[in-house]
Short mmCIF file of C-alpha atoms and ligand atoms in Angstrom, two decimals:
data_model
loop_
_atom_site.label_atom_id
_atom_site.label_comp_id
_atom_site.label_asym_id
_atom_site.label_seq_id
_atom_site.Cartn_x
_atom_site.Cartn_y
_atom_site.Cartn_z
CA MET A 27 0.00 0.00 0.00
CA GLY A 28 1.37 3.40 -0.95
CA LEU A 29 1.47 6.27 1.51
CA GLY A 30 -1.32 8.05 -0.33
CA LYS A 31 -3.45 4.99 -0.17
CA ILE A 32 -2.86 4.55 3.54
CA LYS A 33 -3.80 8.16 4.14
CA ARG A 34 -6.93 7.89 2.02
CA GLU A 35 -7.90 4.75 3.84
CA LEU A 36 -7.38 6.45 7.18
CA LEU A 37 -9.40 9.45 6.06
CA ARG A 38 -12.21 7.19 5.00
CA VAL A 39 -12.21 5.47 8.38
CA LEU A 40 -11.88 8.87 10.01
CA SER A 41 -14.90 10.36 8.30
CA LYS A 42 -16.98 7.39 9.39
CA GLU A 43 -15.76 7.65 12.94
CA VAL A 44 -16.54 11.36 13.14
CA ALA A 45 -20.17 10.43 13.25
CA LEU A 46 -19.57 8.49 16.42
CA GLY A 47 -18.79 11.59 18.36
CA ALA A 48 -16.03 13.84 19.55
CA THR A 49 -14.36 11.42 21.95
CA CYS A 50 -14.04 8.89 19.31
CA PHE A 51 -12.84 11.56 16.92
CA ALA A 52 -10.05 12.56 19.25
CA PHE A 53 -9.08 8.93 19.63
CA VAL A 54 -8.94 8.42 15.91
CA VAL A 55 -6.87 11.54 15.41
CA LEU A 56 -4.46 10.20 17.96
CA MET A 57 -4.34 6.87 16.14
CA LEU A 58 -3.85 8.66 12.86
CA ARG A 59 -0.94 10.60 14.29
CA LEU A 60 0.63 7.44 15.65
CA LEU A 61 0.14 5.60 12.39
CA CYS A 62 1.51 8.39 10.27
CA SER A 63 4.54 8.89 12.46
CA ASP A 64 5.04 5.13 12.20
CA VAL A 65 4.90 5.25 8.45
CA VAL A 66 7.40 8.09 8.39
CA ALA A 67 9.65 6.21 10.79
CA VAL A 68 10.02 3.39 8.25
CA LYS A 69 11.83 5.91 6.07
CA SER A 70 11.36 4.21 2.79
CA GLU A 71 11.70 6.03 -0.42
CA VAL A 72 10.13 4.78 -3.60
CA VAL A 73 11.88 5.21 -6.90
CA ASP A 74 9.51 4.45 -9.73
CA VAL A 75 11.12 3.49 -13.04
CA LEU A 76 8.38 5.43 -14.86
CA ASP A 77 9.85 8.64 -13.42
CA PHE A 78 13.09 7.88 -15.21
CA GLY A 79 11.69 7.44 -18.67
CA ALA A 80 10.79 3.75 -18.63
CA VAL A 81 7.93 2.94 -20.99
CA GLY A 82 5.63 0.10 -20.07
CA ASP A 83 4.49 -0.77 -23.56
CA GLY A 84 6.70 -3.82 -24.05
CA THR A 85 8.45 -2.44 -27.10
CA VAL A 86 10.61 0.49 -26.03
CA ASP A 87 13.92 -0.49 -24.50
CA SER A 88 13.77 0.70 -20.89
CA SER A 89 17.23 -0.45 -19.83
CA GLU A 90 18.66 3.06 -19.53
CA ALA A 91 15.71 4.21 -17.47
CA PHE A 92 16.07 1.23 -15.14
CA LEU A 93 19.77 1.91 -14.73
CA LYS A 94 19.15 5.58 -13.95
CA ALA A 95 16.57 4.63 -11.35
CA TRP A 96 18.97 2.06 -9.96
CA ASP A 97 21.71 4.66 -9.74
CA LEU A 98 19.57 6.76 -7.48
CA VAL A 99 18.37 3.80 -5.42
CA CYS A 100 21.88 2.52 -4.97
CA SER A 101 23.90 5.68 -4.54
CA ARG A 102 21.94 7.56 -1.90
CA GLU A 103 22.17 6.86 1.71
CA ILE A 104 18.98 6.71 3.69
CA GLU A 105 19.34 6.65 7.40
CA ASN A 106 18.35 3.27 8.82
CA GLY A 107 16.04 2.94 5.92
CA VAL A 108 14.93 0.92 3.00
CA ARG A 109 15.10 2.07 -0.58
CA ILE A 110 12.50 0.83 -2.96
CA MET A 111 12.82 0.48 -6.70
CA LEU A 112 9.39 0.07 -8.22
CA VAL A 113 8.45 -1.66 -11.45
CA PRO A 114 4.75 -0.84 -11.51
CA GLU A 115 2.00 -3.33 -12.20
CA ASN A 116 -0.03 -3.74 -15.37
CA GLN A 117 2.91 -2.65 -17.48
CA THR A 118 5.45 -4.53 -19.53
CA PHE A 119 9.03 -3.33 -19.75
CA LEU A 120 11.47 -4.45 -22.38
CA LEU A 121 14.98 -4.66 -21.00
CA HIS A 122 18.15 -5.28 -22.96
CA PRO A 123 21.00 -6.94 -21.05
CA VAL A 124 21.58 -4.91 -17.88
CA THR A 125 23.75 -5.16 -14.81
CA PHE A 126 22.68 -3.62 -11.54
CA ASN A 127 25.92 -3.03 -9.72
CA GLY A 128 26.57 -2.61 -6.03
CA PRO A 129 27.74 -2.00 -3.46
CA CYS A 130 24.93 0.35 -2.51
CA LYS A 131 24.67 2.82 0.33
CA ALA A 132 21.35 1.64 1.73
CA LYS A 133 21.41 -1.39 3.98
CA GLU A 134 18.37 -2.80 2.25
CA ILE A 135 16.99 -2.35 -1.23
CA LYS A 136 13.59 -3.60 -2.18
CA PHE A 137 13.24 -4.23 -5.88
CA LEU A 138 9.50 -4.50 -6.36
CA ILE A 139 8.62 -6.16 -9.63
CA MET A 140 4.88 -5.82 -9.84
CA GLY A 141 4.65 -5.65 -13.61
CA ARG A 142 6.34 -7.66 -16.31
CA ILE A 143 9.91 -7.53 -17.53
CA ILE A 144 10.58 -9.06 -20.93
CA SER A 145 13.74 -9.73 -22.85
CA PRO A 146 14.52 -8.96 -26.50
CA ILE A 147 13.62 -11.95 -28.64
CA SER A 148 16.40 -11.70 -31.12
CA PRO A 149 19.81 -13.02 -30.10
CA LYS A 150 21.18 -10.24 -32.32
CA THR A 151 20.63 -7.81 -29.47
CA TRP A 152 23.54 -9.49 -27.71
CA GLU A 153 25.98 -8.96 -30.55
CA GLY A 154 29.19 -7.66 -29.05
CA LEU A 155 27.86 -8.25 -25.53
CA ASP A 156 28.26 -11.08 -23.04
CA GLN A 157 25.85 -13.71 -24.30
CA GLY A 158 25.69 -15.35 -20.90
CA LYS A 159 23.56 -12.82 -19.12
CA TRP A 160 20.41 -10.81 -19.29
CA LEU A 161 19.57 -9.37 -15.85
CA MET A 162 22.46 -9.32 -13.48
CA PHE A 163 22.86 -8.12 -9.92
CA ARG A 164 26.45 -7.84 -8.79
CA GLY A 165 27.79 -7.06 -5.35
CA VAL A 166 24.47 -5.82 -3.97
CA SER A 167 23.87 -6.78 -0.35
CA GLY A 168 20.48 -6.66 1.30
CA LEU A 169 18.67 -6.91 -2.03
CA LYS A 170 15.07 -8.07 -1.69
CA ILE A 171 13.32 -8.76 -4.96
CA LYS A 172 9.60 -9.38 -4.77
CA GLY A 173 6.30 -7.95 -5.93
CA GLY A 174 4.28 -10.67 -7.66
CA GLY A 175 5.38 -9.81 -11.20
CA GLU A 176 6.85 -11.76 -14.07
CA ILE A 177 10.25 -12.00 -15.70
CA ASN A 178 9.92 -13.43 -19.16
CA GLY A 179 13.07 -14.42 -21.06
CA ARG A 180 11.11 -15.16 -24.24
CA GLY A 181 13.73 -17.79 -24.91
CA TRP A 182 12.36 -19.35 -28.07
CA GLY A 183 14.56 -17.17 -30.28
CA TRP A 184 17.53 -18.87 -28.63
CA TRP A 185 16.10 -22.35 -28.28
CA ASN A 186 15.67 -22.75 -32.00
CA GLN A 187 19.32 -21.95 -32.65
CA SER A 188 20.79 -23.96 -29.81
CA CYS A 189 23.69 -26.20 -30.84
CA ARG A 190 22.38 -28.83 -28.52
CA TYR A 191 19.21 -29.11 -30.56
CA HIS A 192 20.51 -28.02 -33.94
CA PRO A 193 24.13 -29.19 -34.05
CA HIS A 194 24.32 -28.74 -37.82
CA LEU A 195 22.84 -25.28 -37.88
CA GLU A 196 25.38 -22.74 -39.03
CA GLY A 197 25.96 -20.16 -36.33
CA CYS A 198 24.26 -22.24 -33.65
CA THR A 199 24.94 -21.04 -30.13
CA SER A 200 25.91 -23.07 -27.11
CA LEU A 201 25.71 -20.10 -24.82
CA ALA A 202 22.57 -18.10 -24.14
CA PRO A 203 21.69 -15.62 -21.45
CA THR A 204 20.85 -16.64 -17.93
CA ALA A 205 17.73 -14.71 -17.00
CA MET A 206 18.86 -13.59 -13.56
CA ILE A 207 22.33 -13.75 -12.13
CA PHE A 208 23.07 -12.91 -8.53
CA GLU A 209 26.77 -12.57 -8.08
CA SER A 210 28.11 -11.76 -4.64
CA CYS A 211 24.74 -10.58 -3.35
CA LYS A 212 24.91 -11.26 0.37
CA THR A 213 21.86 -11.43 2.60
CA SER A 214 19.47 -11.14 -0.30
CA SER A 215 16.31 -12.78 -1.50
CA LEU A 216 14.16 -13.46 -4.51
CA SER A 217 10.51 -14.06 -3.77
CA GLN A 218 7.00 -13.82 -5.18
CA VAL A 219 8.00 -13.65 -8.82
CA ARG A 220 7.40 -15.82 -11.83
CA LEU A 221 10.27 -16.60 -14.16
CA VAL A 222 9.22 -17.80 -17.55
CA ASN A 223 10.97 -19.13 -20.67
CA SER A 224 14.53 -18.22 -19.90
CA SER A 225 16.61 -18.31 -23.01
CA GLN A 226 18.59 -21.28 -21.66
CA THR A 227 22.09 -22.55 -21.14
CA HIS A 228 21.90 -22.98 -18.37
CA THR A 229 19.66 -21.23 -16.05
CA HIS A 230 16.80 -19.08 -15.05
CA VAL A 231 18.43 -18.06 -11.80
CA LEU A 232 22.12 -18.30 -11.02
CA ILE A 233 23.33 -17.71 -7.49
CA SER A 234 27.07 -17.42 -7.30
CA GLY A 235 29.77 -16.21 -4.94
CA THR A 236 27.11 -15.48 -2.37
CA ASN A 237 26.24 -16.19 1.26
CA ASP A 238 22.80 -16.05 2.81
CA PHE A 239 20.39 -15.99 -0.07
CA ILE A 240 16.73 -17.01 0.05
CA VAL A 241 14.54 -18.03 -2.85
CA ASP A 242 10.98 -18.23 -1.62
CA ASP A 243 7.62 -18.54 -3.31
CA VAL A 244 8.79 -18.38 -6.91
CA VAL A 245 7.44 -20.14 -9.96
CA ILE A 246 9.90 -21.02 -12.71
CA THR A 247 8.62 -22.51 -15.92
CA ALA A 248 9.83 -23.32 -19.39
CA PRO A 249 8.75 -26.03 -21.82
CA GLU A 250 10.04 -29.52 -21.11
CA THR A 251 11.62 -29.45 -24.56
CA SER A 252 13.63 -26.26 -24.06
CA PRO A 253 17.36 -27.01 -24.08
CA ASN A 254 19.39 -26.72 -20.86
CA THR A 255 16.98 -24.47 -19.07
CA ASP A 256 17.92 -25.21 -15.47
CA GLY A 257 15.63 -23.67 -12.91
CA ILE A 258 18.15 -22.55 -10.32
CA HIS A 259 21.87 -23.16 -10.34
CA ILE A 260 23.95 -22.57 -7.24
CA SER A 261 27.70 -22.38 -7.37
CA SER A 262 30.35 -21.16 -4.94
CA ALA A 263 27.79 -20.29 -2.33
CA SER A 264 26.78 -21.02 1.24
CA ASN A 265 23.66 -20.70 3.36
CA ILE A 266 21.21 -20.78 0.51
CA PHE A 267 17.52 -21.55 1.06
CA ILE A 268 15.14 -22.47 -1.71
CA ARG A 269 11.61 -23.07 -0.53
CA ASN A 270 7.90 -22.98 -1.30
CA SER A 271 8.48 -22.94 -5.02
CA ILE A 272 7.33 -24.58 -8.21
CA ILE A 273 9.90 -25.36 -10.85
CA GLY A 274 9.28 -27.06 -14.19
CA THR A 275 11.78 -26.68 -17.01
CA GLY A 276 13.81 -28.48 -19.67
CA ASP A 277 16.70 -29.31 -17.34
CA ASP A 278 17.42 -29.59 -13.62
CA CYS A 279 14.92 -27.94 -11.32
CA VAL A 280 17.80 -27.09 -9.04
CA SER A 281 21.45 -27.91 -9.61
CA ILE A 282 24.22 -27.51 -7.08
CA GLY A 283 27.79 -26.82 -8.16
CA ASP A 284 31.34 -27.40 -7.02
CA HIS A 285 31.87 -25.19 -3.96
CA THR A 286 28.71 -25.16 -1.96
CA THR A 287 27.87 -25.47 1.73
CA ASN A 288 24.61 -25.39 3.69
CA ILE A 289 22.12 -25.55 0.89
CA HIS A 290 18.52 -26.14 2.00
CA ILE A 291 15.83 -26.99 -0.48
CA SER A 292 12.35 -27.58 0.89
CA HIS A 293 8.71 -27.58 -0.14
CA VAL A 294 9.43 -27.58 -3.84
CA ARG A 295 7.38 -29.08 -6.65
CA CYS A 296 9.69 -30.20 -9.44
CA GLY A 297 8.66 -31.26 -12.92
CA PRO A 298 8.92 -31.51 -15.76
CA GLY A 299 12.70 -31.49 -15.90
CA HIS A 300 15.72 -33.42 -14.76
CA GLY A 301 15.15 -33.32 -11.01
CA ILE A 302 17.34 -31.96 -8.25
CA SER A 303 20.96 -32.53 -8.93
CA ILE A 304 24.10 -32.21 -6.91
CA GLY A 305 26.42 -31.81 -9.85
CA SER A 306 27.72 -32.32 -12.25
CA LEU A 307 30.79 -31.88 -10.09
CA GLY A 308 34.47 -31.72 -10.94
CA ARG A 309 34.08 -31.35 -14.66
CA ALA A 310 37.36 -29.49 -15.13
CA GLY A 311 39.35 -31.81 -12.88
CA ASN A 312 39.08 -29.32 -10.06
CA PHE A 313 38.81 -29.87 -6.30
CA VAL A 314 35.17 -30.13 -5.31
CA GLN A 315 33.91 -29.18 -1.85
CA VAL A 316 30.23 -29.79 -1.32
CA ARG A 317 28.94 -30.09 2.22
CA ASN A 318 25.69 -30.13 4.14
CA ILE A 319 23.02 -30.26 1.49
CA ARG A 320 19.44 -30.89 2.64
CA VAL A 321 16.59 -31.61 0.30
CA ASN A 322 13.37 -31.95 2.26
CA THR A 323 9.74 -32.25 1.22
CA VAL A 324 10.00 -32.18 -2.53
CA SER A 325 7.74 -33.83 -5.06
CA PHE A 326 8.91 -34.90 -8.49
CA LYS A 327 6.47 -35.45 -11.31
CA GLY A 328 7.54 -37.00 -14.59
CA THR A 329 11.15 -35.97 -14.15
CA THR A 330 14.22 -37.81 -15.44
CA ASN A 331 15.79 -37.92 -11.99
CA GLY A 332 14.77 -37.34 -8.43
CA ALA A 333 17.58 -37.26 -5.91
CA ARG A 334 20.72 -37.17 -8.02
CA ILE A 335 24.44 -36.86 -7.38
CA LYS A 336 26.64 -36.81 -10.47
CA THR A 337 30.38 -36.37 -10.58
CA TRP A 338 33.01 -36.47 -13.29
CA GLN A 339 35.82 -38.97 -12.94
CA VAL A 340 38.42 -36.28 -13.56
CA GLY A 341 37.17 -34.39 -10.49
CA LYS A 342 38.74 -34.48 -7.05
CA GLY A 343 37.50 -33.52 -3.61
CA TYR A 344 34.30 -34.55 -1.91
CA VAL A 345 30.55 -34.41 -1.45
CA ARG A 346 29.54 -35.17 2.12
CA GLY A 347 26.66 -34.70 4.48
CA VAL A 348 23.72 -34.89 2.12
CA THR A 349 20.17 -35.59 3.25
CA PHE A 350 17.28 -36.33 0.92
CA GLU A 351 14.21 -36.51 3.10
CA ASN A 352 10.45 -36.74 2.58
CA LEU A 353 10.54 -36.97 -1.18
CA PHE A 354 7.67 -38.08 -3.32
CA PHE A 355 8.12 -39.43 -6.86
CA ASP A 356 5.49 -39.73 -9.55
CA SER A 357 6.75 -41.60 -12.62
CA VAL A 358 10.37 -40.61 -12.27
CA LYS A 359 12.97 -42.39 -14.41
CA ASN A 360 15.74 -42.49 -11.79
CA PRO A 361 14.22 -41.64 -8.42
CA ILE A 362 17.53 -42.23 -6.60
CA ILE A 363 20.76 -42.01 -8.52
CA ILE A 364 24.45 -41.58 -7.88
CA ASP A 365 26.52 -41.52 -11.03
CA GLN A 366 30.19 -41.10 -10.27
CA ASN A 367 31.21 -41.72 -13.83
CA TYR A 368 29.27 -38.87 -15.31
CA CYS A 369 30.17 -38.10 -18.86
CA ASN A 370 28.40 -35.93 -21.40
CA VAL A 371 28.28 -38.83 -23.83
CA ARG A 372 27.50 -42.02 -21.95
CA GLY A 373 30.41 -44.44 -21.96
CA ALA A 374 32.67 -42.08 -23.90
CA CYS A 375 34.82 -41.08 -20.93
CA ARG A 376 37.80 -43.25 -20.09
CA GLU A 377 37.72 -44.91 -16.69
CA LEU A 378 40.07 -43.05 -14.35
CA GLU A 379 41.48 -43.56 -10.88
CA THR A 380 40.47 -40.12 -9.72
CA GLY A 381 37.00 -39.15 -8.64
CA VAL A 382 34.95 -37.04 -6.28
CA LYS A 383 34.45 -38.88 -3.00
CA VAL A 384 30.80 -39.29 -2.01
CA ARG A 385 30.28 -39.81 1.71
CA ASP A 386 27.42 -39.76 4.22
CA VAL A 387 24.30 -39.49 2.15
CA VAL A 388 20.97 -40.18 3.82
CA TYR A 389 17.81 -41.09 1.90
CA LYS A 390 14.99 -41.02 4.38
CA ASN A 391 11.28 -41.43 3.91
CA LEU A 392 11.21 -41.56 0.13
CA GLN A 393 8.30 -43.00 -1.77
CA GLY A 394 6.50 -43.14 -5.07
CA THR A 395 6.91 -44.61 -8.50
CA SER A 396 9.70 -45.19 -10.97
CA SER A 397 9.03 -45.23 -14.70
CA THR A 398 12.02 -47.50 -15.35
CA GLU A 399 12.99 -50.85 -13.91
CA VAL A 400 15.99 -49.57 -11.95
CA ALA A 401 14.64 -47.31 -9.25
CA ILE A 402 17.85 -47.05 -7.23
CA THR A 403 21.12 -46.58 -9.08
CA LEU A 404 24.26 -46.25 -6.99
CA ASN A 405 27.00 -46.33 -9.63
CA CYS A 406 30.14 -45.26 -7.85
CA SER A 407 33.64 -45.12 -9.15
CA ARG A 408 35.58 -48.38 -8.96
CA SER A 409 38.54 -46.55 -7.47
CA VAL A 410 36.79 -43.94 -5.28
CA SER A 411 33.92 -45.65 -3.46
CA CYS A 412 30.77 -44.10 -2.04
CA THR A 413 30.60 -44.71 1.70
CA GLY A 414 28.17 -44.09 4.50
CA LEU A 415 25.06 -44.26 2.36
CA LEU A 416 21.91 -44.79 4.37
CA LEU A 417 18.54 -45.85 3.02
CA GLN A 418 15.79 -45.47 5.59
CA SER A 419 12.10 -46.07 4.86
CA VAL A 420 12.30 -46.06 1.10
CA LEU A 421 9.38 -47.47 -0.79
CA LEU A 422 9.53 -47.31 -4.57
CA LYS A 423 7.27 -49.10 -6.99
CA SER A 424 6.97 -49.26 -10.72
CA SER A 425 4.65 -46.79 -12.37
CA VAL A 426 3.67 -49.66 -14.66
CA THR A 427 1.29 -52.05 -12.96
CA GLY A 428 2.59 -55.60 -12.66
CA LYS A 429 6.23 -54.58 -13.05
CA ASN A 430 8.89 -54.79 -10.37
CA VAL A 431 11.71 -52.38 -9.73
CA SER A 432 15.29 -53.09 -8.70
CA SER A 433 18.49 -51.50 -7.41
CA THR A 434 21.92 -51.49 -8.95
CA CYS A 435 25.21 -50.78 -7.16
CA ILE A 436 28.84 -50.39 -8.08
CA ASN A 437 31.24 -49.91 -5.18
CA ALA A 438 28.47 -48.45 -3.00
CA HIS A 439 28.76 -48.96 0.75
CA GLY A 440 26.14 -48.31 3.34
CA ALA A 441 23.24 -49.56 5.37
CA ALA A 442 19.47 -49.75 5.36
CA ILE A 443 16.97 -49.13 8.13
CA GLY A 444 13.29 -50.03 8.09
CA VAL A 445 11.44 -50.91 4.93
CA VAL A 446 13.57 -50.45 1.84
CA GLN A 447 12.09 -51.42 -1.50
CA PRO A 448 13.56 -52.33 -3.90
CA ALA A 449 16.05 -54.21 -1.73
CA PRO A 450 19.34 -52.37 -1.45
CA CYS A 451 22.42 -53.76 -3.15
CA PHE A 452 25.27 -52.41 -1.03
CA GLN A 453 28.53 -54.32 -1.26
CA ASP A 454 28.92 -54.80 2.49
CA PHE A 455 25.26 -54.80 3.26
CA ASP A 456 24.31 -54.81 6.92
CA HIS A 457 20.87 -54.25 8.34
C1 NAG B 527 13.71 -18.86 -34.40
O1 NAG B 527 12.86 -17.95 -33.73
C2 NAG B 527 12.90 -16.64 -34.25
C3 NAG B 527 12.07 -15.77 -33.33
O2 NAG B 527 10.83 -16.33 -33.07
C4 NAG B 527 12.41 -16.65 -35.69
O3 NAG B 527 12.47 -15.36 -36.21
C5 NAG B 527 13.27 -17.59 -36.50
O4 NAG B 527 12.75 -17.70 -37.80
C6 NAG B 527 13.33 -18.97 -35.86
N1 NAG B 527 14.30 -19.76 -36.55
C7 NAG B 527 14.09 -21.05 -36.87
C8 NAG B 527 15.23 -21.75 -37.52
O5 NAG B 527 13.05 -21.61 -36.60
C1 NAG B 528 6.73 -19.93 -23.06
O1 NAG B 528 7.13 -20.50 -24.27
C2 NAG B 528 6.22 -21.44 -24.80
C3 NAG B 528 6.85 -22.06 -26.04
O2 NAG B 528 7.23 -21.10 -26.97
C4 NAG B 528 4.89 -20.75 -25.09
O3 NAG B 528 3.96 -21.69 -25.55
C5 NAG B 528 4.37 -20.10 -23.82
O4 NAG B 528 3.20 -19.38 -24.09
C6 NAG B 528 5.42 -19.17 -23.24
N1 NAG B 528 4.93 -18.66 -21.97
C7 NAG B 528 4.87 -17.36 -21.69
C8 NAG B 528 4.25 -16.99 -20.39
O5 NAG B 528 5.33 -16.51 -22.41
C1 NAG B 529 25.00 -48.12 -13.74
O1 NAG B 529 25.78 -49.28 -13.87
C2 NAG B 529 25.12 -50.33 -14.54
C3 NAG B 529 26.05 -51.53 -14.49
O2 NAG B 529 27.30 -51.25 -15.03
C4 NAG B 529 24.80 -49.92 -15.96
O3 NAG B 529 24.10 -50.93 -16.61
C5 NAG B 529 23.95 -48.65 -15.92
O4 NAG B 529 23.75 -48.16 -17.22
C6 NAG B 529 24.62 -47.58 -15.09
N1 NAG B 529 23.67 -46.49 -14.94
C7 NAG B 529 23.99 -45.26 -15.27
C8 NAG B 529 22.91 -44.26 -15.07
O5 NAG B 529 25.07 -44.94 -15.69
C1 NAG B 530 7.91 -59.27 -8.84
O1 NAG B 530 8.43 -59.66 -7.59
C2 NAG B 530 7.62 -60.61 -6.92
C3 NAG B 530 8.20 -60.84 -5.53
O2 NAG B 530 9.59 -61.08 -5.61
C4 NAG B 530 7.56 -61.90 -7.76
O3 NAG B 530 6.74 -62.83 -7.14
C5 NAG B 530 6.99 -61.55 -9.14
O4 NAG B 530 7.04 -62.68 -9.96
C6 NAG B 530 7.79 -60.44 -9.77
N1 NAG B 530 7.12 -59.98 -10.99
C7 NAG B 530 7.74 -59.83 -12.15
C8 NAG B 530 6.90 -59.34 -13.30
O5 NAG B 530 8.95 -60.03 -12.31
#
């Protein structure tokens, strides 16, 4: 509610109350005073992009206007206060690639996206620019994006020239802009927005080099057939929460990269897409450090994978302390999968003695259906085993009536507690 609106509302109440008599009137005036002084005490200042020349018609490029507004929002101090950048509702703003840079003076910046932000359709707009990004926030702490609006990457212009889908197309692109990148944005959040049709490779939302970031109440969608459109990718980050969200895309709903700690994913609906993936890790032969990942209360519908860990054999380092808990699968190809021999072309990578160590992974209270015969795949490296795996109350059935499901293990070590179906296949199995 804007200040004007609050005042009008109070006046309306006030005029009604007047009829009730003078005592009441005095009381209301007092209340009004208190309320207004309260409102003033919040010390927020709204910067509306329309005041900087943005045009909400969906065709005029409003990038410059947004950047001017941002400049003001970011550069002015406001004592103990919140600065608000407003993208008003019922309007559509076309933005070319833009970067909102920090650090900013205000402790907190609210970026209220109430309307729609759309991207240029033609990849030509990116000529001479970094093709990997569209909307980027860099080094902004205390950034709170919300507002109920939509961010539409209108990715089809990129999808139909993707090398992945059109390898023989001349001038095909393997890189396309990530819709939103948050780089080094500490103590920030993204909530109450819809992200649609990101142009792909790889992501709708990328969180990188960041601590303390919350994604809450977002909806991310793209067609199942769109190439590489991950929902959210997290890399080099810690204390990240993703919750209460719906993600359905052409790739992973959430993927977790090489240097990540304390990642909490809960109350998410995933599908279509490739599931929730820790990895792929160690692709460049680097040292992986992934610790304390919790995936809790997630449902997967028609996805390729559910709870997945995938590592490249050339990688080094570790993944440890992972909990997949309270997951529900509906026709998922690989509900539980560890693939420590991940390779972009199956079987094309030479078997190596290196690998990313997978240790202490708990699968607890998982149920639902698998659309393939192998519901549990624990394919670990022959030289670097997976240890400390725990299956507890896991009940998986085939989505095809009359069919059974099974488990497969390579060098996987662990234990099972309670009902576990299909029966686990650990090497040194102990109940
Ligand atoms: C790809 O999409 C763009 C934008 O919709 C269109 O102009 C172009 O003709 C399409 N190209 C192909 C090969 O379908
Ligand atoms: C997303 O893209 C698909 C495929 O081009 C299209 O059918 C759908 O309407 C788009 N959604 C929005 C909200 O633009
Ligand atoms: C896991 O290993 C088995 C046995 O070698 C193999 O048949 C299967 O294709 C592997 N699964 C994956 C996903 O690599
Ligand atoms: C499924 O497993 C049950 C119990 O082991 C067995 O009796 C049944 O024959 C199996 N069904 C098929 C189709 O393999």
